[in-house]
XYZ file of C-alpha atoms in Angstrom:
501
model
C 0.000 0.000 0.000
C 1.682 3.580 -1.250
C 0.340 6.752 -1.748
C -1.840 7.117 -3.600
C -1.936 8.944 -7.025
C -3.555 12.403 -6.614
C -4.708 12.989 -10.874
C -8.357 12.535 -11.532
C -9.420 9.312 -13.323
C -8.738 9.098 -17.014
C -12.077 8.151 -19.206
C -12.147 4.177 -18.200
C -13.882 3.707 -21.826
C -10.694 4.875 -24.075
C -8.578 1.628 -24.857
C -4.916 0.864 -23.312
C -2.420 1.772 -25.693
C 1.101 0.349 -25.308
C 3.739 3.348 -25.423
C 7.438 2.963 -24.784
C 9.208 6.595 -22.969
C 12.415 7.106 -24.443
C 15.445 7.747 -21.933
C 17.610 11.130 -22.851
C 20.945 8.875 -23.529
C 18.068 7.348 -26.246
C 16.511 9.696 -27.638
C 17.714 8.837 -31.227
C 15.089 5.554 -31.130
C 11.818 5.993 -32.200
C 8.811 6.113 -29.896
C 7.370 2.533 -30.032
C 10.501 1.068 -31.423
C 10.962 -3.146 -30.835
C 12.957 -4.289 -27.960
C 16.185 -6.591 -28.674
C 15.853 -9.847 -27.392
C 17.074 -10.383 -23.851
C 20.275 -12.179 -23.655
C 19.382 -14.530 -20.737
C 19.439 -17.875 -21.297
C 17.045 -20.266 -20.192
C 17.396 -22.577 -17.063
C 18.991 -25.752 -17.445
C 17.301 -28.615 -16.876
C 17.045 -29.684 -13.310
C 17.481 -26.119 -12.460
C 15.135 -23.760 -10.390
C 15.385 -20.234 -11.251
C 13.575 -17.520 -9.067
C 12.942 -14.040 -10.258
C 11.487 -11.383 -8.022
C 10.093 -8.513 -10.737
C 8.558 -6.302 -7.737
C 8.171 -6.172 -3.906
C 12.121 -5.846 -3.225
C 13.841 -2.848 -2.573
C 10.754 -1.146 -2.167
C 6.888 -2.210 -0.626
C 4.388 -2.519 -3.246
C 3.781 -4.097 -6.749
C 4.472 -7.678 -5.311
C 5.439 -10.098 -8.641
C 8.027 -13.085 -8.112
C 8.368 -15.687 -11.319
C 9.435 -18.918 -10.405
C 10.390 -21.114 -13.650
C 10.884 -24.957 -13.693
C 11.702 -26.649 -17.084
C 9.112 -25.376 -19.541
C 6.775 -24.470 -16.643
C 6.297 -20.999 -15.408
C 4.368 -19.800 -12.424
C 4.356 -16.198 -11.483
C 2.648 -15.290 -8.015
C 0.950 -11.500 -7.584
C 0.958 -8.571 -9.766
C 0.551 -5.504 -7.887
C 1.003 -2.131 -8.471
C 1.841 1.075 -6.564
C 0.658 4.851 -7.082
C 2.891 7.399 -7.921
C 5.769 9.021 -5.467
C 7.682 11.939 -5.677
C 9.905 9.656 -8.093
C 7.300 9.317 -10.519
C 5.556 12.558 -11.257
C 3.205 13.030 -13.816
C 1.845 9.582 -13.807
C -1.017 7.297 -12.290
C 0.581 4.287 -10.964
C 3.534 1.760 -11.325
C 3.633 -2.394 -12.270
C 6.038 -4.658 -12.339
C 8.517 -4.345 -15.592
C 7.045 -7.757 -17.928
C 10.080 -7.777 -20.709
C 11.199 -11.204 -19.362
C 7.652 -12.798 -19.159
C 6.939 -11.380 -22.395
C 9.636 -13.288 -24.189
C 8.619 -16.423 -22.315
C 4.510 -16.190 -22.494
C 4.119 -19.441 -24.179
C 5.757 -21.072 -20.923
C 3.345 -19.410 -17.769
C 1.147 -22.067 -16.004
C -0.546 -19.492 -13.959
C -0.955 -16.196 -12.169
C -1.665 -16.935 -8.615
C -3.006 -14.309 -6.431
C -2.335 -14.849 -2.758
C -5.086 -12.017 -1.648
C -6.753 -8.592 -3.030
C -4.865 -6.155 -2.054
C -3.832 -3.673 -5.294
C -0.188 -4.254 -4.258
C -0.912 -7.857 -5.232
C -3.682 -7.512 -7.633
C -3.246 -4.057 -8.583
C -1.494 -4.610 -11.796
C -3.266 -7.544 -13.430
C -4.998 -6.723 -16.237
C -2.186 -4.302 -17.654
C 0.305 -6.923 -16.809
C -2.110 -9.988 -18.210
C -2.106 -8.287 -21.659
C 1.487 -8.021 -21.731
C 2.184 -12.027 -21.085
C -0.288 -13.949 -23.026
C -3.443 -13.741 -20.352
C -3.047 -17.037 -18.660
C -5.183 -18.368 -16.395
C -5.536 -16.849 -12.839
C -5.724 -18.855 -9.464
C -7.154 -17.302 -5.962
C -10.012 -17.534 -3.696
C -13.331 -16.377 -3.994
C -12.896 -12.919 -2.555
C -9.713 -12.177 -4.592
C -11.007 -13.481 -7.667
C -14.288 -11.269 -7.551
C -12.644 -8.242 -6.495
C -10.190 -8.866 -9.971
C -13.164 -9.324 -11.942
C -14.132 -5.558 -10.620
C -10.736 -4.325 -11.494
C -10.664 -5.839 -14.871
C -14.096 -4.169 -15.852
C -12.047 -0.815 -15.830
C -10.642 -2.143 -18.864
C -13.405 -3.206 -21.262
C -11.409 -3.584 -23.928
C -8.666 -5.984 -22.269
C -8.891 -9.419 -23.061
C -11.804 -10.766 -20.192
C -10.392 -12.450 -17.130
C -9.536 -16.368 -16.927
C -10.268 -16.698 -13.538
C -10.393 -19.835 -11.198
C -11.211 -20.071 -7.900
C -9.298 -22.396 -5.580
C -9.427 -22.741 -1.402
C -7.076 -23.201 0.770
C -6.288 -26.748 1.048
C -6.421 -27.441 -2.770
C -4.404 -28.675 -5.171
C -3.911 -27.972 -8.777
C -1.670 -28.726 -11.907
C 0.277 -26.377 -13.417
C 2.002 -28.257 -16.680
C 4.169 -30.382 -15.082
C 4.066 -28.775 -11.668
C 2.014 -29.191 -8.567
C 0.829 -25.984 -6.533
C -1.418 -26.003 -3.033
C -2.584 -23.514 -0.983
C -3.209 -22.718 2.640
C -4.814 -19.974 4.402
C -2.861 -17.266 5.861
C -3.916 -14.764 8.544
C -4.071 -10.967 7.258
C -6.297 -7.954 7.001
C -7.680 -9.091 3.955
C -10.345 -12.325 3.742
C -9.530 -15.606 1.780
C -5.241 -14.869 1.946
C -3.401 -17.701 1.108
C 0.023 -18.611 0.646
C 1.496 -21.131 -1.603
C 3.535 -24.076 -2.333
C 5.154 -25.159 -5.352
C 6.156 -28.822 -5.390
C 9.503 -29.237 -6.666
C 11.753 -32.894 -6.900
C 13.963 -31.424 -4.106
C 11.413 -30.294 -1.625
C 8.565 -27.366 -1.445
C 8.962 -23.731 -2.790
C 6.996 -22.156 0.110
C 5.376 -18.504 -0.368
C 2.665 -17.399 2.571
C 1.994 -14.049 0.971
C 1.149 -11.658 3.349
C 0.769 -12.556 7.266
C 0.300 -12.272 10.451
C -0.399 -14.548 13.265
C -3.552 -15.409 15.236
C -2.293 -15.288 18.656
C -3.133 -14.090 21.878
C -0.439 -12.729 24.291
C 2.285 -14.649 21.738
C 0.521 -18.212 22.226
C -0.502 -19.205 18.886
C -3.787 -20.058 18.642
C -4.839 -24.004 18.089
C -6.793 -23.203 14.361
C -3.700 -21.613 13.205
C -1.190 -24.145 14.736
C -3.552 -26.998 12.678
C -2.795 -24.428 9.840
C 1.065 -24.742 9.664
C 1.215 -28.484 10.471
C 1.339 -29.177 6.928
C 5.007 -28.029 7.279
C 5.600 -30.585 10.113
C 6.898 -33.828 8.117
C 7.699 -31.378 4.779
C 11.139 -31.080 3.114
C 10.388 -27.081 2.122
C 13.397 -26.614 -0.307
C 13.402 -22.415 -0.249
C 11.239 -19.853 1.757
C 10.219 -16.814 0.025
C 8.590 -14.218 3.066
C 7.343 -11.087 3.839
C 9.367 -8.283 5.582
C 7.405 -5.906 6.150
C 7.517 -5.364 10.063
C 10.428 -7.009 10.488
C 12.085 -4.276 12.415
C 9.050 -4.455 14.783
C 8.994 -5.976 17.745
C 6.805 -8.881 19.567
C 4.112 -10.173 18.157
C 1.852 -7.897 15.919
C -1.430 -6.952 17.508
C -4.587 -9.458 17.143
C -6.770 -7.618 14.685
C -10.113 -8.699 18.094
C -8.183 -6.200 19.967
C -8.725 -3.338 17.039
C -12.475 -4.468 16.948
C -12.853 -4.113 20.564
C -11.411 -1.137 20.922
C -13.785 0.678 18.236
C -16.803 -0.904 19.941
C -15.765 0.852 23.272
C -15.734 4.009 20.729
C -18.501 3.569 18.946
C -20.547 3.270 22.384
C -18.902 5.974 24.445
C -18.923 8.659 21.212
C -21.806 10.876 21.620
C -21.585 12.719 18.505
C -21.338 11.625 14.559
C -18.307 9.082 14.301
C -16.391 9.594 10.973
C -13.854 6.280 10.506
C -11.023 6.761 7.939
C -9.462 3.244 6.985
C -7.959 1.335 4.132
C -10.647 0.033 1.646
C -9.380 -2.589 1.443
C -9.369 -3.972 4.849
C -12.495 -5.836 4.426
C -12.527 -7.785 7.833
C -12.091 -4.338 9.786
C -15.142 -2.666 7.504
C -17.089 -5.992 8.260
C -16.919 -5.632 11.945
C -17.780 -1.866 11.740
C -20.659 -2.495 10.233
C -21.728 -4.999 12.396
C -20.935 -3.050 15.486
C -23.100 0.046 14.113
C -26.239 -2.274 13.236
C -26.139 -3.889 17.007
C -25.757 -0.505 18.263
C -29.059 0.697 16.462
C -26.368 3.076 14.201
C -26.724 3.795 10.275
C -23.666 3.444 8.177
C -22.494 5.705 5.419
C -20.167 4.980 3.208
C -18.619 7.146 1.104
C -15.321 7.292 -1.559
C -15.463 4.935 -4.658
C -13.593 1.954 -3.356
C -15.133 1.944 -0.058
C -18.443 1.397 -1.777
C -16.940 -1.198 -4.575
C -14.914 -3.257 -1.641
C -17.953 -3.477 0.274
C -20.351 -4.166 -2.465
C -17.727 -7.259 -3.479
C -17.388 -8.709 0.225
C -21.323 -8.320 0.419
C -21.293 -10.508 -2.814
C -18.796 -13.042 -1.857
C -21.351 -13.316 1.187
C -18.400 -12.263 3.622
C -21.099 -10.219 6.139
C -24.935 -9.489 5.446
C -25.884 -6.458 6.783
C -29.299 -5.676 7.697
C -31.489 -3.724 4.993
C -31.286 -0.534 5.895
C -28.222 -0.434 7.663
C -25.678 1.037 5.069
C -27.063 4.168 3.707
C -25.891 6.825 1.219
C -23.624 9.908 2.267
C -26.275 12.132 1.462
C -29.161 10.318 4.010
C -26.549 10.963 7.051
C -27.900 14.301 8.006
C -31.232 12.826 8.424
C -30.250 10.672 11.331
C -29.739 12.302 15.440
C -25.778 12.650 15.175
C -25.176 9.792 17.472
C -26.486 7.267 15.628
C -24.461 8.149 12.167
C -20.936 6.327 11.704
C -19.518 7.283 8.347
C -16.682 5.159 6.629
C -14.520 6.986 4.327
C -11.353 6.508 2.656
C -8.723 9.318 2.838
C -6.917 7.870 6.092
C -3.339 8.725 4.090
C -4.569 12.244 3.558
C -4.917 11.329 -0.149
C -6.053 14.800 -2.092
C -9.035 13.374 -3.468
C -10.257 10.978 -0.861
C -13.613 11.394 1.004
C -11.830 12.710 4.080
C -9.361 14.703 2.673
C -12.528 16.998 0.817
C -14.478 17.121 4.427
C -11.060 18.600 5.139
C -10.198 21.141 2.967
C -14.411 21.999 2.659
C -13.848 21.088 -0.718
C -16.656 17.495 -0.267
C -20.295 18.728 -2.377
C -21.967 16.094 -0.246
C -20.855 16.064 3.534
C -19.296 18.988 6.196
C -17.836 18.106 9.626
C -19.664 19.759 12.643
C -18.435 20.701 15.834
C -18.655 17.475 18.033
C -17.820 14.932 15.314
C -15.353 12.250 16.395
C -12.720 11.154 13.717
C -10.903 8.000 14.252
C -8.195 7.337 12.055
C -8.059 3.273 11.564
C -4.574 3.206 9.689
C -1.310 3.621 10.379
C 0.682 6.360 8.048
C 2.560 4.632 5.445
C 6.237 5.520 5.155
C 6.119 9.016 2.808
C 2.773 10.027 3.360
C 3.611 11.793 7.111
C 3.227 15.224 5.652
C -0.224 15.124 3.580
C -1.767 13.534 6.727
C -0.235 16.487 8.632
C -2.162 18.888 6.889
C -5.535 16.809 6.863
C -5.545 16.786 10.482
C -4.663 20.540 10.436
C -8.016 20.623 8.093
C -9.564 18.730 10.696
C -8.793 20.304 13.407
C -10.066 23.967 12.099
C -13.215 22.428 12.326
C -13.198 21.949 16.090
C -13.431 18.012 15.161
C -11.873 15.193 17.951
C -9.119 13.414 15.973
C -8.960 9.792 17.505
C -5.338 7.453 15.732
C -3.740 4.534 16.366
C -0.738 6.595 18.314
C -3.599 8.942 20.353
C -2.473 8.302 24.077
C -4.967 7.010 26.496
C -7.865 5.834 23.568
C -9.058 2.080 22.728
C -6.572 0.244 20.183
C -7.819 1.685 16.380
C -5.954 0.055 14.218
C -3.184 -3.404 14.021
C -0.959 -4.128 11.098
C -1.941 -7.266 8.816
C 1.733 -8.083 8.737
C 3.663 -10.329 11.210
C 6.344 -8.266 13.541
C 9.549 -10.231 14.216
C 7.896 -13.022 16.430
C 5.750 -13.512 14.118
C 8.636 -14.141 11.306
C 10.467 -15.993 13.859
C 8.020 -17.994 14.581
C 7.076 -19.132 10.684
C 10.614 -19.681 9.889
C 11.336 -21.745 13.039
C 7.793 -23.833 11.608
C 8.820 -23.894 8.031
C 12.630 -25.006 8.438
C 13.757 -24.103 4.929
C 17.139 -25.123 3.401
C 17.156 -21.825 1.614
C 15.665 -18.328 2.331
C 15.315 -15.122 -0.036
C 13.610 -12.664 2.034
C 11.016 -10.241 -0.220
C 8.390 -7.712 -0.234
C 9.851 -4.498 1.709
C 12.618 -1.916 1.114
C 16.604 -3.549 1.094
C 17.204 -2.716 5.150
C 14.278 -4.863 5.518
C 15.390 -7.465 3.218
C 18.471 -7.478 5.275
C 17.118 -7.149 8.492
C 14.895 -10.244 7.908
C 18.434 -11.761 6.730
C 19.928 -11.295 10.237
C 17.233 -12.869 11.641
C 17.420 -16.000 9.330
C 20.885 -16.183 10.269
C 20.482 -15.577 14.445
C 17.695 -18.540 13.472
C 20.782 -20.965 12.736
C 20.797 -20.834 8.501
C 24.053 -20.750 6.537
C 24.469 -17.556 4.796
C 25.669 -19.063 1.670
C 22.320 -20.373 1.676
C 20.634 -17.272 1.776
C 20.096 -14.399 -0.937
C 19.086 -10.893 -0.517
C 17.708 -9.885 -3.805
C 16.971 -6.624 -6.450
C 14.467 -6.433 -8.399
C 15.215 -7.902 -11.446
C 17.802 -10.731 -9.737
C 18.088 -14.143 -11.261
C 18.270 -16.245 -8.554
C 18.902 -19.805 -9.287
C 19.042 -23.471 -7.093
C 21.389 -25.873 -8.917
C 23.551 -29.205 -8.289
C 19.811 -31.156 -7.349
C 18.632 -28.523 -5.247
C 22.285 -28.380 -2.927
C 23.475 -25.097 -3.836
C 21.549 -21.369 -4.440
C 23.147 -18.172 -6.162
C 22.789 -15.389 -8.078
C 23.418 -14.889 -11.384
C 25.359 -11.705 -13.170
C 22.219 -11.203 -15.474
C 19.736 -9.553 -14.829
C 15.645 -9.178 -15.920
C 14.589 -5.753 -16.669
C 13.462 -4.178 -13.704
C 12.556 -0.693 -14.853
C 9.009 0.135 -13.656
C 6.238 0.184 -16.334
C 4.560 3.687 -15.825
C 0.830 3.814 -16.426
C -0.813 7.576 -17.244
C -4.338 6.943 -18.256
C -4.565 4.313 -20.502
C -0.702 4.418 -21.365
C 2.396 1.924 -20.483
C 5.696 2.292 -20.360
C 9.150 2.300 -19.112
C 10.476 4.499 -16.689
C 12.075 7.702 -17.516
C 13.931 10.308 -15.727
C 11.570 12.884 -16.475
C 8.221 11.835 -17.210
């Protein structure tokens, strides 16, 4: 999850055109001109070659390729909005160059959950490589098929759903699932059956514990690892540097019912859209508390809407009401949901902020709680949100507010957490991924405090070629490289990074 892009929405009826940005040192090639073939060669045979294309040096647009024989399997393809790096533009995917020469080889796109730095990038990145057929759960796959319908003119969705537990065939390869504990309904990691033992991926995770005792559902969870040979780990880092355990998402949804009752005024909640299990319970809370719910900001509505469909909650009729029916409720039984928790310019929040929203103004008396902790970079835009806020006399309730009910828990493990999975999963060989390289290396420490070799672990770029040779005894990196170069979408446009866009 990044900041998000602050450009209105391009027409979503105009179809994707394929552009290529010209570096200055290239400015002599034509616009659109045909890329040389790579010179990588293929993996030998016996050979396991693992190719992170996203989620390293950086957190967001998750894509790793794993390749076996003729067999390739690529797991996520997320995306990121635009930074101060990338002006100018929408959003960021993964670079495809190396799938694209290899198209007639992928299996499968598995989606581990449906969060847009997993999902995000899908049907840019499916048009690119072929469209293959895409594994998830139920959830994941319906929130997809609303992603994809942004882009009419994209080849439609080959979607399958799977549950944890299953098992499928990819060519000659064998894939199962489990479920995984995160923000985010129906996560699952994944296992790819190789001759020398599992290639094991949870996506993103946290624990279900209480007080750092693991709880018996998710102990019965990870027991699948108990008599497995699991040939290389691929995990998370995204709290590494935190400590203990991360905090039980029950204590988050006990801490906004104590709110929610003790508030005595309208209760505006700010969170991530996409945390579906958090929006569930808020809803839930409001209807047993005789409270209406409005929801407002375009995802909010489309997220809910989805989990509604996958039959995830069931509100009562009546309960979730429009943005512009909140006035006509006594202020204490109104609980709006909005998105704008990251101070996002055009989020629902942000506009009740700046007195810039056409269909809602804060009062005097109004509680905001802020369910989300501030992603790395976007500390100053929520600065001056709250300073909105607070010029309108407004309570401002977060997650670091001293002496207030626990509002919001991360969906990723901390270090006990890690420590805990890697201690389960016993790999031979580790490559940590998803988070920025001090991460990468901090989770490396702790594989190495955990007892592994560290010839038999490899910190990655985006864009490495990692490789497991001599029947699975011996892991490395090789001098070449994939193209790694983000893919810059504006509008309805692709292409490769430039220095100045």
């Amino acid at each position: 999850m990044i900041r998000r892009n602050t450009r209105p929405p391009t027409s979503r009826h105009s179809r994707p055109q394929i552009r290529t940005y010209i570096k200055p040192e290239s400015a002599r090639t034509p616009v659109g001109h045909a890329y040389e073939r790579l010179k990588i060669p293929p993996p030998k045979e016996g050979v396991i070659r693992i190719v992170p294309l996203g989620g390293v040096e950086e957190i967001g647009k998750n894509m790793t390729v794993i390749e076996i024989g003729n067999d390739i399997i690529i797991i996520d393809a997320g995306m990121h909005f635009s930074t101060d790096d990338t002006p100018g533009i929408d959003y960021v995917i993964p670079n495809t160059r190396y799938l694209e020469e290899r198209k007639d080889r992928i299996r499968a796109l598995i989606l581990t959950h449906g969060h847009l730095d997993h999902i995000g990038g899908v049907p840019l990145v499916l048009s690119r490589i072929g469209n293959p057929p895409v594994y998830s759960r139920n959830l994941t796959v319906l929130m997809m098929r609303k992603r994809q319908a942004e882009f009419p003119n994209l080849p439609p969705l080959n979607a399958k759903v799977v549950e944890k537990n299953d098992v499928i065939q990819c060519g000659k390869l064998r894939v199962r699932f489990f479920g995984v504990t995160h923000t985010m309904p129906d996560s699952m990691g994944v296992i790819i059956e190789t001759p020398y033992g599992w290639i094991v991926n949870p996506g993103d995770y946290k624990l279900d514990q209480i007080d750092g005792v693991v709880t018996e559902n998710e102990e019965k969870v990870y027991n699948i690892f108990d008599e497995a040979k699991t040939l290389l780990l691929l995990s998370e880092s995204t709290n590494i540097e935190n400590e203990g355990f991360a905090l039980p998402e029950i204590k988050v949804h006990q801490g906004l019912e104590n709110l929610l009752k003790k508030v005595r005024g309208r209760t505006i909640i700010a969170a991530f859209s996409s945390h579906i299990t958090r929006l569930a319970k808020i809803v839930d809370i409001a209807q047993n508390l005789n409270k209406k719910v409005a929801v407002d900001g375009r995802s909010m509505k489309t997220n809910i809407e989805v989990a509604v469909e996958a039959e995830f909650f069931k509100p009562n009729k009546g309960t979730i009401i429009s943005i512009e029916e909140a006035d006509k409720y006594p202020p204490e039984r109104v609980v709006v949901l909005m998105t704008g928790a990251q101070g996002e310019e055009f989020a629902s929040l942000n506009r009740a902020a700046q007195k810039t929203h056409k269909k809602f103004s804060l009062k005097k008396g109004d509680t905001i709680i802020l369910s989300a902790s501030i992603i790395p970079g976007n500390e100053r835009q929520v600065e001056r949100m709250k300073d909105g806020l607070a010029r309108q006399g407004v309570k401002i309730i977060s997650y670091r507010t001293p002496g207030e009910d626990f509002v919001h828990a991360t969906g990723h493990g901390n270090i006990e957490d890690v420590r805990w999975l890697h201690r389960k999963v016993r790999p031979k060989f580790f490559v940590p991924i998803h988070g920025n390289h001090y991460r990468l290396q901090l989770h490396k420490d702790l594989a190495l405090e955990l007892g592994m070799s560290e010839e038999n672990i490899v910190v990655p770029d985006n864009g490495s070629i990692i490789e497991i040779t001599d029947g699975g005894k011996k892991i490395s990196m090789l001098k070449e490289k994939a193209p790694a170069g983000p893919m810059m979408v504006d509008g309805f446009t692709v292409g490769d990074m430039q220095e100045v866009v």
